[in-house]
Tab-separated table of C-alpha atoms in Angstrom:
chain	number	residue	atom	x	y	z
Y	261	MET	CA	250.682	-12.085	9.175
Y	262	GLU	CA	249.182	-10.295	12.141
Y	263	GLY	CA	252.086	-11.476	14.318
Y	264	ASN	CA	254.686	-10.310	11.780
Y	265	ARG	CA	252.953	-6.961	11.540
Y	266	GLU	CA	253.031	-6.564	15.313
Y	267	LEU	CA	256.707	-7.555	15.397
Y	268	GLY	CA	257.453	-4.995	12.714
Y	269	VAL	CA	255.654	-2.289	14.617
Y	270	GLY	CA	257.493	-3.221	17.828
Y	271	ARG	CA	260.873	-3.186	16.062
Y	272	ALA	CA	260.071	0.198	14.553
Y	273	GLN	CA	259.138	1.531	17.965
Y	274	ALA	CA	262.373	0.140	19.443
Y	275	GLN	CA	264.459	1.750	16.677
Y	276	ALA	CA	262.668	5.085	16.987
Y	277	PRO	CA	264.728	7.826	18.658
Y	278	ALA	CA	264.031	8.545	22.280
Y	279	PRO	CA	261.705	11.478	22.851
Y	280	ALA	CA	263.440	14.745	23.579
Y	281	PRO	CA	263.368	15.737	27.246
Y	282	ALA	CA	260.837	18.345	28.114
Y	283	PRO	CA	262.216	21.850	28.517
Y	284	GLY	CA	263.370	22.360	32.063
Y	285	SER	CA	263.486	18.636	32.951
Y	286	VAL	CA	267.325	18.565	32.834
Y	287	SER	CA	267.614	21.534	35.139
Y	288	ARG	CA	265.080	20.000	37.535
Y	289	ARG	CA	267.038	16.752	37.530
Y	290	VAL	CA	270.274	18.598	38.321
Y	291	LEU	CA	268.602	20.571	41.081
Y	292	ARG	CA	267.156	17.358	42.507
Y	293	ARG	CA	270.634	15.823	42.658
Y	294	LEU	CA	272.117	18.931	44.287
Y	295	ARG	CA	269.349	19.132	46.864
Y	296	ALA	CA	270.329	17.891	50.320
Y	297	PRO	CA	268.955	14.382	50.920
Y	298	ARG	CA	267.074	13.164	53.932
Y	299	ALA	CA	269.434	12.220	56.743
Y	300	THR	CA	269.838	8.497	57.351
Y	301	ARG	CA	272.327	6.427	59.273
Y	302	ALA	CA	274.423	5.999	56.113
Y	303	ASN	CA	274.629	9.659	54.995
Y	304	ALA	CA	274.441	11.455	58.359
Y	305	LEU	CA	276.916	14.301	58.634
Y	306	HIS	CA	280.041	13.717	60.691
Y	307	PRO	CA	279.665	15.472	64.095
Y	308	GLY	CA	283.202	16.848	63.832
Y	309	ALA	CA	282.096	18.911	60.820
Y	310	TRP	CA	279.431	20.635	62.929
Y	311	TRP	CA	282.008	21.497	65.593
Y	312	VAL	CA	284.485	22.849	63.027
Y	313	TRP	CA	281.705	24.990	61.538
Y	314	ALA	CA	280.600	26.312	64.943
Y	315	LEU	CA	284.158	26.980	66.098
Y	316	GLY	CA	284.738	28.906	62.870
Y	317	LEU	CA	281.772	31.138	63.675
Y	318	GLY	CA	283.023	31.524	67.247
Y	319	THR	CA	286.498	32.460	66.037
Y	320	ALA	CA	284.967	35.100	63.793
Y	321	ALA	CA	282.950	36.448	66.740
Y	322	SER	CA	286.081	36.727	68.861
Y	323	HIS	CA	287.667	39.071	66.281
Y	324	THR	CA	284.946	41.732	66.256
Y	325	THR	CA	282.880	43.828	68.620
Y	326	ASN	CA	280.653	45.276	65.919
Y	327	PRO	CA	277.100	44.576	67.185
Y	328	LEU	CA	275.711	44.332	63.662
Y	329	LEU	CA	278.219	41.650	62.673
Y	330	LEU	CA	277.677	39.807	65.954
Y	331	ALA	CA	273.915	39.892	65.437
Y	332	LEU	CA	274.463	38.535	61.933
Y	333	LEU	CA	276.540	35.677	63.352
Y	334	VAL	CA	273.785	34.881	65.844
Y	335	GLY	CA	271.219	34.917	63.053
Y	336	VAL	CA	273.313	32.598	60.875
Y	337	ALA	CA	273.790	30.113	63.708
Y	338	GLY	CA	270.110	30.232	64.619
Y	339	TYR	CA	268.955	29.703	61.027
Y	340	VAL	CA	271.197	26.663	60.541
Y	341	VAL	CA	270.039	25.184	63.845
Y	342	ALA	CA	266.387	25.729	62.914
Y	343	ALA	CA	266.935	24.131	59.495
Y	344	ARG	CA	268.984	21.097	60.533
Y	345	ARG	CA	268.065	20.396	64.160
Y	346	THR	CA	266.628	16.960	64.878
Y	347	GLU	CA	264.222	15.765	67.563
Y	348	ALA	CA	267.051	14.243	69.626
Y	349	PRO	CA	267.345	15.255	73.318
Y	350	TRP	CA	270.641	17.076	72.837
Y	351	ALA	CA	269.070	19.229	70.092
Y	352	ARG	CA	266.815	20.920	72.664
Y	353	SER	CA	269.755	22.520	74.457
Y	354	TYR	CA	270.056	25.411	71.996
Y	355	GLY	CA	267.359	27.437	73.776
Y	356	ALA	CA	269.173	26.987	77.088
Y	357	PHE	CA	272.389	28.321	75.583
Y	358	VAL	CA	270.521	31.348	74.202
Y	359	LYS	CA	269.065	32.060	77.651
Y	360	LEU	CA	272.540	31.649	79.172
Y	361	ALA	CA	273.923	34.126	76.646
Y	362	LEU	CA	271.214	36.656	77.539
Y	363	ALA	CA	272.010	36.163	81.224
Y	364	VAL	CA	275.717	36.797	80.585
Y	365	LEU	CA	274.881	39.947	78.653
Y	366	THR	CA	272.616	41.180	81.449
Y	367	ILE	CA	275.244	40.486	84.107
Y	368	ARG	CA	277.886	42.317	82.079
Y	369	LEU	CA	275.649	45.390	81.829
Y	370	ALA	CA	274.763	45.206	85.535
Y	371	PHE	CA	278.456	45.127	86.456
Y	372	ALA	CA	279.088	48.139	84.223
Y	373	VAL	CA	276.349	50.064	86.038
Y	374	LEU	CA	277.290	49.050	89.585
Y	375	LEU	CA	281.083	48.883	89.331
Y	376	GLY	CA	281.662	51.496	86.675
Y	377	SER	CA	283.563	51.248	83.413
Y	378	PRO	CA	287.177	52.083	82.502
Y	379	VAL	CA	285.932	53.936	79.437
Y	380	PRO	CA	285.576	57.672	80.051
Y	381	GLY	CA	282.437	59.361	78.826
Y	382	THR	CA	280.681	62.697	78.658
Y	383	HIS	CA	277.076	61.547	78.156
Y	384	LEU	CA	275.925	61.165	81.751
Y	385	LEU	CA	272.865	58.937	82.197
Y	386	VAL	CA	272.522	58.700	85.964
Y	387	THR	CA	274.609	59.164	89.074
Y	388	LEU	CA	274.251	56.380	91.617
Y	389	PRO	CA	275.143	56.778	95.289
Y	390	GLU	CA	278.803	55.863	95.614
Y	391	LEU	CA	279.827	53.513	98.413
Y	392	PRO	CA	282.953	54.672	100.274
Y	393	LEU	CA	285.665	51.995	100.273
Y	394	PRO	CA	288.852	51.653	102.389
Y	395	ASP	CA	292.277	52.647	101.110
Y	396	TRP	CA	293.327	49.074	100.268
Y	397	ALA	CA	290.476	48.951	97.751
Y	398	GLN	CA	291.772	51.806	95.645
Y	399	GLY	CA	290.811	51.493	91.989
Y	400	ILE	CA	287.510	49.805	92.810
Y	401	ARG	CA	284.340	51.838	92.636
Y	402	VAL	CA	280.811	50.891	93.662
Y	403	GLY	CA	278.168	53.245	92.289
Y	404	GLY	CA	278.918	56.688	90.917
Y	405	ARG	CA	278.509	58.064	87.409
Y	406	VAL	CA	276.997	55.909	84.694
Y	407	THR	CA	277.746	57.127	81.195
Y	408	ALA	CA	276.383	56.058	77.845
Y	409	GLU	CA	279.902	55.347	76.557
Y	410	GLY	CA	280.550	52.895	79.392
Y	411	LEU	CA	277.252	51.106	78.840
Y	412	VAL	CA	277.829	50.817	75.092
Y	413	PHE	CA	281.331	49.435	75.682
Y	414	ALA	CA	279.914	46.846	78.100
Y	415	LEU	CA	277.172	45.997	75.598
Y	416	TYR	CA	279.683	45.321	72.819
Y	417	ASP	CA	281.894	43.270	75.134
Y	418	GLY	CA	279.028	41.214	76.543
Y	419	LEU	CA	277.524	40.663	73.098
Y	420	LYS	CA	280.771	39.122	71.897
Y	421	LEU	CA	280.779	36.637	74.774
Y	422	ALA	CA	277.089	35.891	74.250
Y	423	THR	CA	277.723	35.146	70.573
Y	424	LEU	CA	280.480	32.699	71.503
Y	425	LEU	CA	278.093	30.859	73.820
Y	426	ILE	CA	275.413	30.700	71.123
Y	427	CYS	CA	277.918	29.253	68.629
Y	428	VAL	CA	278.878	26.540	71.123
Y	429	GLY	CA	275.187	25.891	71.725
Y	430	ALA	CA	274.636	25.470	67.994
Y	431	ALA	CA	277.327	22.799	67.822
Y	432	ASN	CA	275.881	21.098	70.884
Y	433	ALA	CA	272.424	21.047	69.294
Y	434	LEU	CA	273.540	19.744	65.902
Y	435	ALA	CA	276.343	17.256	66.646
Y	436	ASN	CA	275.576	13.846	68.078
Y	437	PRO	CA	277.876	13.578	71.133
Y	438	SER	CA	277.985	9.776	71.173
Y	439	ARG	CA	279.037	9.661	67.508
Y	440	LEU	CA	281.620	12.355	68.167
Y	441	LEU	CA	283.027	10.239	70.989
Y	442	LYS	CA	283.300	7.274	68.634
Y	443	SER	CA	285.453	9.334	66.256
Y	444	LEU	CA	288.034	10.364	68.850
Y	445	PRO	CA	291.515	8.783	68.808
Y	446	GLY	CA	292.035	5.950	71.233
Y	447	ALA	CA	294.438	7.955	73.395
Y	448	LEU	CA	291.750	10.597	74.008
Y	449	TYR	CA	288.864	8.186	74.543
Y	450	GLU	CA	288.712	8.392	78.339
Y	451	ALA	CA	288.961	12.185	78.346
Y	452	GLY	CA	286.372	12.298	75.575
Y	453	VAL	CA	283.946	10.221	77.610
Y	454	ALA	CA	284.170	12.747	80.443
Y	455	VAL	CA	283.575	15.626	78.026
Y	456	VAL	CA	280.613	13.904	76.378
Y	457	VAL	CA	279.028	13.103	79.724
Y	458	ALA	CA	279.443	16.756	80.718
Y	459	LEU	CA	277.996	17.984	77.415
Y	460	THR	CA	274.949	15.693	77.584
Y	461	PHE	CA	274.176	16.562	81.208
Y	462	ALA	CA	272.467	19.868	80.386
Y	463	PRO	CA	270.263	18.510	77.532
Y	464	ASN	CA	269.090	15.572	79.641
Y	465	LEU	CA	268.358	17.900	82.557
Y	466	ILE	CA	266.323	20.200	80.313
Y	467	ALA	CA	264.397	17.235	78.883
Y	468	ASP	CA	263.552	16.060	82.418
Y	469	VAL	CA	262.339	19.519	83.423
Y	470	GLN	CA	260.135	19.807	80.323
Y	471	ARG	CA	258.681	16.339	80.865
Y	472	LEU	CA	257.850	16.998	84.512
Y	473	ARG	CA	256.344	20.414	83.812
Y	474	ALA	CA	254.164	18.930	81.073
Y	475	ALA	CA	253.027	16.193	83.443
Y	476	ARG	CA	252.102	18.746	86.086
Y	477	ARG	CA	250.172	20.848	83.608
Y	478	LEU	CA	248.250	17.800	82.395
Y	479	ARG	CA	247.222	17.133	85.998
Y	480	GLY	CA	246.022	20.708	86.404
Y	481	ARG	CA	248.798	21.744	88.747
Y	482	SER	CA	250.781	24.943	88.516
Y	483	ASP	CA	254.477	24.740	87.661
Y	484	ASN	CA	255.325	28.357	88.455
Y	485	GLY	CA	256.583	29.929	91.620
Y	486	LEU	CA	258.909	28.656	94.315
Y	487	ARG	CA	256.660	25.728	95.236
Y	488	GLY	CA	256.434	24.562	91.631
Y	489	LEU	CA	260.201	24.930	91.254
Y	490	LEU	CA	260.828	22.729	94.287
Y	491	GLN	CA	258.285	20.118	93.229
Y	492	VAL	CA	259.910	19.923	89.795
Y	493	GLY	CA	263.522	20.244	90.944
Y	494	LEU	CA	263.530	17.359	93.409
Y	495	PRO	CA	262.359	14.707	90.891
Y	496	VAL	CA	264.849	16.082	88.372
Y	497	LEU	CA	267.665	15.744	90.900
Y	498	GLU	CA	266.565	12.217	91.752
Y	499	GLY	CA	266.451	11.310	88.058
Y	500	ALA	CA	269.935	12.737	87.518
Y	501	LEU	CA	271.342	10.606	90.336
Y	502	GLU	CA	269.648	7.473	89.022
Y	503	ARG	CA	270.975	8.181	85.545
Y	504	SER	CA	274.476	8.643	86.931
Y	505	VAL	CA	274.343	5.256	88.642
Y	506	ALA	CA	273.043	3.596	85.478
Y	507	LEU	CA	275.739	5.291	83.405
Y	508	ALA	CA	278.476	4.104	85.771
Y	509	ALA	CA	277.161	0.527	85.592
Y	510	ALA	CA	276.996	0.668	81.786
Y	511	MET	CA	280.536	2.055	81.544
Y	512	ASP	CA	281.833	-0.664	83.867
Y	513	ALA	CA	280.042	-3.373	81.863
Y	514	ARG	CA	281.600	-2.074	78.645
Y	515	GLY	CA	285.102	-2.132	80.063
Y	516	TYR	CA	285.652	1.571	80.604
Y	517	GLY	CA	289.041	2.255	82.188
Y	518	ARG	CA	290.592	-1.065	81.183
Y	519	ALA	CA	293.791	-0.758	79.154
Y	520	ALA	CA	295.892	-3.182	77.182
Y	521	GLU	CA	299.379	-4.169	78.295
Y	522	VAL	CA	302.092	-2.373	76.361
Y	523	ALA	CA	305.851	-2.475	76.669
Y	524	PRO	CA	307.496	-0.001	79.090
Y	525	GLY	CA	309.491	1.461	76.217
Y	526	VAL	CA	306.299	2.258	74.335
Y	527	ARG	CA	304.823	3.981	77.384
Y	528	ARG	CA	307.922	6.125	77.889
Y	529	THR	CA	308.064	6.983	74.197
Y	530	THR	CA	304.386	7.929	74.220
Y	531	ALA	CA	304.835	10.228	77.217
Y	532	ALA	CA	307.946	11.842	75.730
Y	533	LEU	CA	306.321	12.439	72.341
Y	534	THR	CA	303.116	13.819	73.833
Y	535	LEU	CA	304.752	16.173	76.313
Y	536	GLY	CA	307.473	17.218	73.885
Y	537	GLY	CA	304.885	17.815	71.186
Y	538	LEU	CA	302.767	20.022	73.443
Y	539	VAL	CA	305.829	22.030	74.453
Y	540	GLY	CA	306.765	22.383	70.784
Y	541	VAL	CA	303.266	23.569	69.884
Y	542	CYS	CA	303.352	26.185	72.643
Y	543	ALA	CA	306.856	27.373	71.693
Y	544	GLY	CA	306.005	27.485	67.991
Y	545	THR	CA	302.791	29.408	68.608
Y	546	TYR	CA	304.682	31.881	70.802
Y	547	GLY	CA	307.286	32.284	68.076
Y	548	LEU	CA	304.635	33.004	65.453
Y	549	LEU	CA	302.960	35.606	67.641
Y	550	THR	CA	306.168	37.498	68.417
Y	551	ALA	CA	308.297	39.452	66.006
Y	552	GLU	CA	311.567	37.889	67.235
Y	553	GLY	CA	310.428	34.315	66.686
Y	554	GLY	CA	309.332	34.596	63.083
Y	555	ASN	CA	312.184	32.378	61.847
Y	556	TYR	CA	311.808	29.419	64.158
Y	557	GLY	CA	308.093	29.637	64.988
Y	558	LEU	CA	306.650	27.656	62.083
Y	559	PRO	CA	309.243	24.805	62.064
Y	560	VAL	CA	308.923	24.324	65.820
Y	561	LEU	CA	305.128	24.349	65.576
Y	562	LEU	CA	305.113	21.731	62.812
Y	563	ALA	CA	307.613	19.547	64.690
Y	564	GLY	CA	305.516	19.810	67.845
Y	565	LEU	CA	302.349	18.837	65.965
Y	566	ALA	CA	304.100	15.837	64.416
Y	567	ALA	CA	305.411	14.682	67.800
Y	568	ALA	CA	302.016	15.135	69.466
Y	569	LEU	CA	300.243	13.181	66.718
Y	570	GLY	CA	302.833	10.409	67.020
Y	571	GLY	CA	302.274	10.289	70.773
Y	572	LEU	CA	298.508	10.088	70.312
Y	573	ARG	CA	298.907	7.257	67.810
Y	574	LEU	CA	301.155	5.277	70.134
Y	575	GLY	CA	298.863	6.003	73.070
Y	576	GLY	CA	295.960	4.475	71.148
Y	577	ARG	CA	297.560	1.036	71.586
Y	578	ARG	CA	296.388	1.012	75.210
Y	579	SER	CA	292.773	1.300	74.132
Y	580	LEU	CA	290.869	-1.991	73.864
Y	581	ARG	CA	287.789	-0.595	72.169
Y	582	THR	CA	286.658	-1.431	68.664
Y	583	ARG	CA	284.676	0.644	66.186
Y	584	TYR	CA	281.452	-0.573	64.663
Y	585	ARG	CA	280.523	1.200	61.430
Y	586	PRO	CA	282.840	4.222	61.771
Y	587	ASP	CA	281.477	7.529	60.511
Y	588	ALA	CA	282.809	8.664	57.158
Y	589	TRP	CA	283.977	12.214	56.517
Y	590	GLY	CA	282.380	12.805	53.131
Y	591	VAL	CA	282.096	15.665	50.693
Y	592	ARG	CA	279.243	17.343	52.569
Y	593	ALA	CA	281.249	17.229	55.811
Y	594	TRP	CA	284.159	18.923	54.051
Y	595	LEU	CA	281.845	21.631	52.697
Y	596	VAL	CA	280.214	22.270	56.088
Y	597	ALA	CA	283.584	22.511	57.825
Y	598	ALA	CA	284.937	24.723	55.050
Y	599	SER	CA	282.039	27.174	55.388
Y	600	GLY	CA	282.835	27.814	59.055
Y	601	ALA	CA	286.583	27.956	58.431
Y	602	ALA	CA	286.053	30.403	55.577
Y	603	VAL	CA	284.064	32.757	57.815
Y	604	ALA	CA	286.850	32.752	60.417
Y	605	ALA	CA	289.673	33.150	57.881
Y	606	LEU	CA	287.998	35.989	55.978
Y	607	LEU	CA	287.242	37.977	59.126
Y	608	ILE	CA	290.807	37.505	60.388
Y	609	LEU	CA	292.151	38.731	57.047
Y	610	TYR	CA	289.780	41.702	57.039
Y	611	ALA	CA	290.850	42.591	60.592
Y	612	SER	CA	294.408	43.110	59.329
Y	613	TYR	CA	293.057	45.324	56.537
Y	614	ASP	CA	290.479	47.499	58.346
Y	615	SER	CA	290.345	46.808	62.064
Y	616	ALA	CA	288.287	49.925	62.811
Y	617	ALA	CA	285.275	48.538	60.926
Y	618	LEU	CA	285.272	45.430	63.130
Y	619	HIS	CA	285.742	47.406	66.353
Y	620	PRO	CA	283.541	50.513	66.294
Y	621	GLY	CA	284.601	53.172	68.743
Y	622	VAL	CA	282.577	54.326	71.703
Y	623	VAL	CA	284.476	57.578	72.416
Y	624	PRO	CA	283.121	59.657	70.789
Y	625	LEU	CA	279.821	57.844	70.745
Y	626	THR	CA	278.910	56.909	67.154
Y	627	ALA	CA	276.478	54.521	65.563
Y	628	PRO	CA	278.144	51.326	64.258
Y	629	ALA	CA	278.216	50.761	60.512
Y	630	LEU	CA	277.789	47.437	58.740
Y	631	PRO	CA	280.898	46.611	56.654
Y	632	LEU	CA	279.757	44.852	53.508
Y	633	TRP	CA	282.636	42.427	52.919
Y	634	PRO	CA	282.677	40.968	56.461
Y	635	ALA	CA	278.872	40.681	56.331
Y	636	ALA	CA	279.094	38.804	53.034
Y	637	ALA	CA	281.777	36.535	54.536
Y	638	ILE	CA	279.530	35.732	57.515
Y	639	LEU	CA	276.715	34.741	55.172
Y	640	LEU	CA	278.945	31.888	53.958
Y	641	GLY	CA	278.139	30.265	57.293
Y	642	LEU	CA	274.607	29.606	56.000
Y	643	GLY	CA	275.989	26.881	53.749
Y	644	PRO	CA	275.195	23.956	56.110
Y	645	ALA	CA	271.494	24.857	55.950
Y	646	PHE	CA	271.548	23.810	52.278
Y	647	ILE	CA	274.442	21.310	52.212
Y	648	ALA	CA	273.871	19.095	55.239
Y	649	PRO	CA	271.258	16.332	54.975
Y	650	SER	CA	267.889	17.496	56.207
Y	651	PRO	CA	266.611	15.842	59.365
Y	652	ALA	CA	264.107	13.040	59.045
Y	653	ALA	CA	260.458	13.919	59.507
Y	654	PRO	CA	259.142	13.217	63.014
Y	655	ALA	CA	257.302	9.961	63.370
Y	656	SER	CA	253.565	10.411	63.166
Y	657	VAL	CA	251.490	9.383	66.132
Y	658	PRO	CA	249.131	6.522	65.166
Y	659	SER	CA	245.476	7.321	65.538
Y	660	PRO	CA	243.674	5.355	68.222
Y	661	ALA	CA	241.766	2.295	67.094
Y	662	PRO	CA	237.981	2.659	67.143
Y	663	LEU	CA	236.197	1.112	70.049
Y	664	PRO	CA	234.193	-2.064	69.394
Y	665	GLY	CA	230.698	-1.053	68.414
Y	666	GLY	CA	231.583	2.667	68.456
Y	667	THR	CA	232.106	5.255	65.746
Y	668	GLY	CA	235.731	5.987	66.635
Y	669	LYS	CA	234.865	9.523	67.858
Y	670	GLU	CA	235.622	10.676	71.330
Y	671	SER	CA	232.692	11.105	73.581
Y	672	SER	CA	232.230	14.539	75.024
């Protein structure tokens, strides 16, 4: 009887309706699913998506000289890098690119002061001693009047170039270069290896400098001044040479430079398609940019792209490499690439509508205004900070084991 009663209670509990979800639990579940997951080897973002996003921001920067919009682009790139940068060596190169951008901006302003500016101005700041030059150097001026209009023009121009460098630095800090190399077509593999080696040279050099400076500080030695620079620079140079030798040996062991035998007809067809495709792309682009070539520009461009892609596909037959676990271009990669492309497309469209808002004038000297629609379009570039998988937490350093017979505390 007791057993039947328990079975009856259990059956009644099984047939009872499920409890209603607590208010707000459905929304929390949806938000949990939409939240970016932790990055793993399986869901890591494709490196090509980071480059498309960064090139989109760079394209937008090349279409404006408004300092407020350029500063907004720099802020967007910096926020995404801070949110999605990993602890990998190449991720530390972003600071170097920022310093390089500041150096370019400073040099551009120094040239405007020393060599003058083509922009006329009435707000005189200072008059430098002018160096007399021979007749064959007409049009060149060293020293002379420095106006506020000329300096502001140089500031806008240099800020645009600095923003481009920062966008490239963001892509270099976020995209894994070795995984990007693995995704290249076989025909571009050898050229891609050279590009990847060039791109990873600066991050490795910076990592060596930081490691050596930390070692010197731990030993109580100064790392500033000319003497410190020499004592850090020589080991860094030696390490770079050793790494180059090791890289050459590794590339030779992995068969770099070896190609498969293909028929002569395939080689000639590959060369004809590649060269003809590049010529078609150039002619089609020229036709689209000129008023006379509006009819034939697009067909020639599409035909050139098709021929170039066919040449690259045929050229991949000479590559002997294989791909182990190729990276997938998933939904998040599409969204990240689309955010950068949207920023570039919207600013290009707005430039055809109101170009003056993207290029504030310097004569007469006026304060730049922030156009709302381009600023809102630039904010779309923040999407990867919420879409891309978040980087994994850094590995914790294990605490030292207690000494035998001790309390585990460090002695003073």
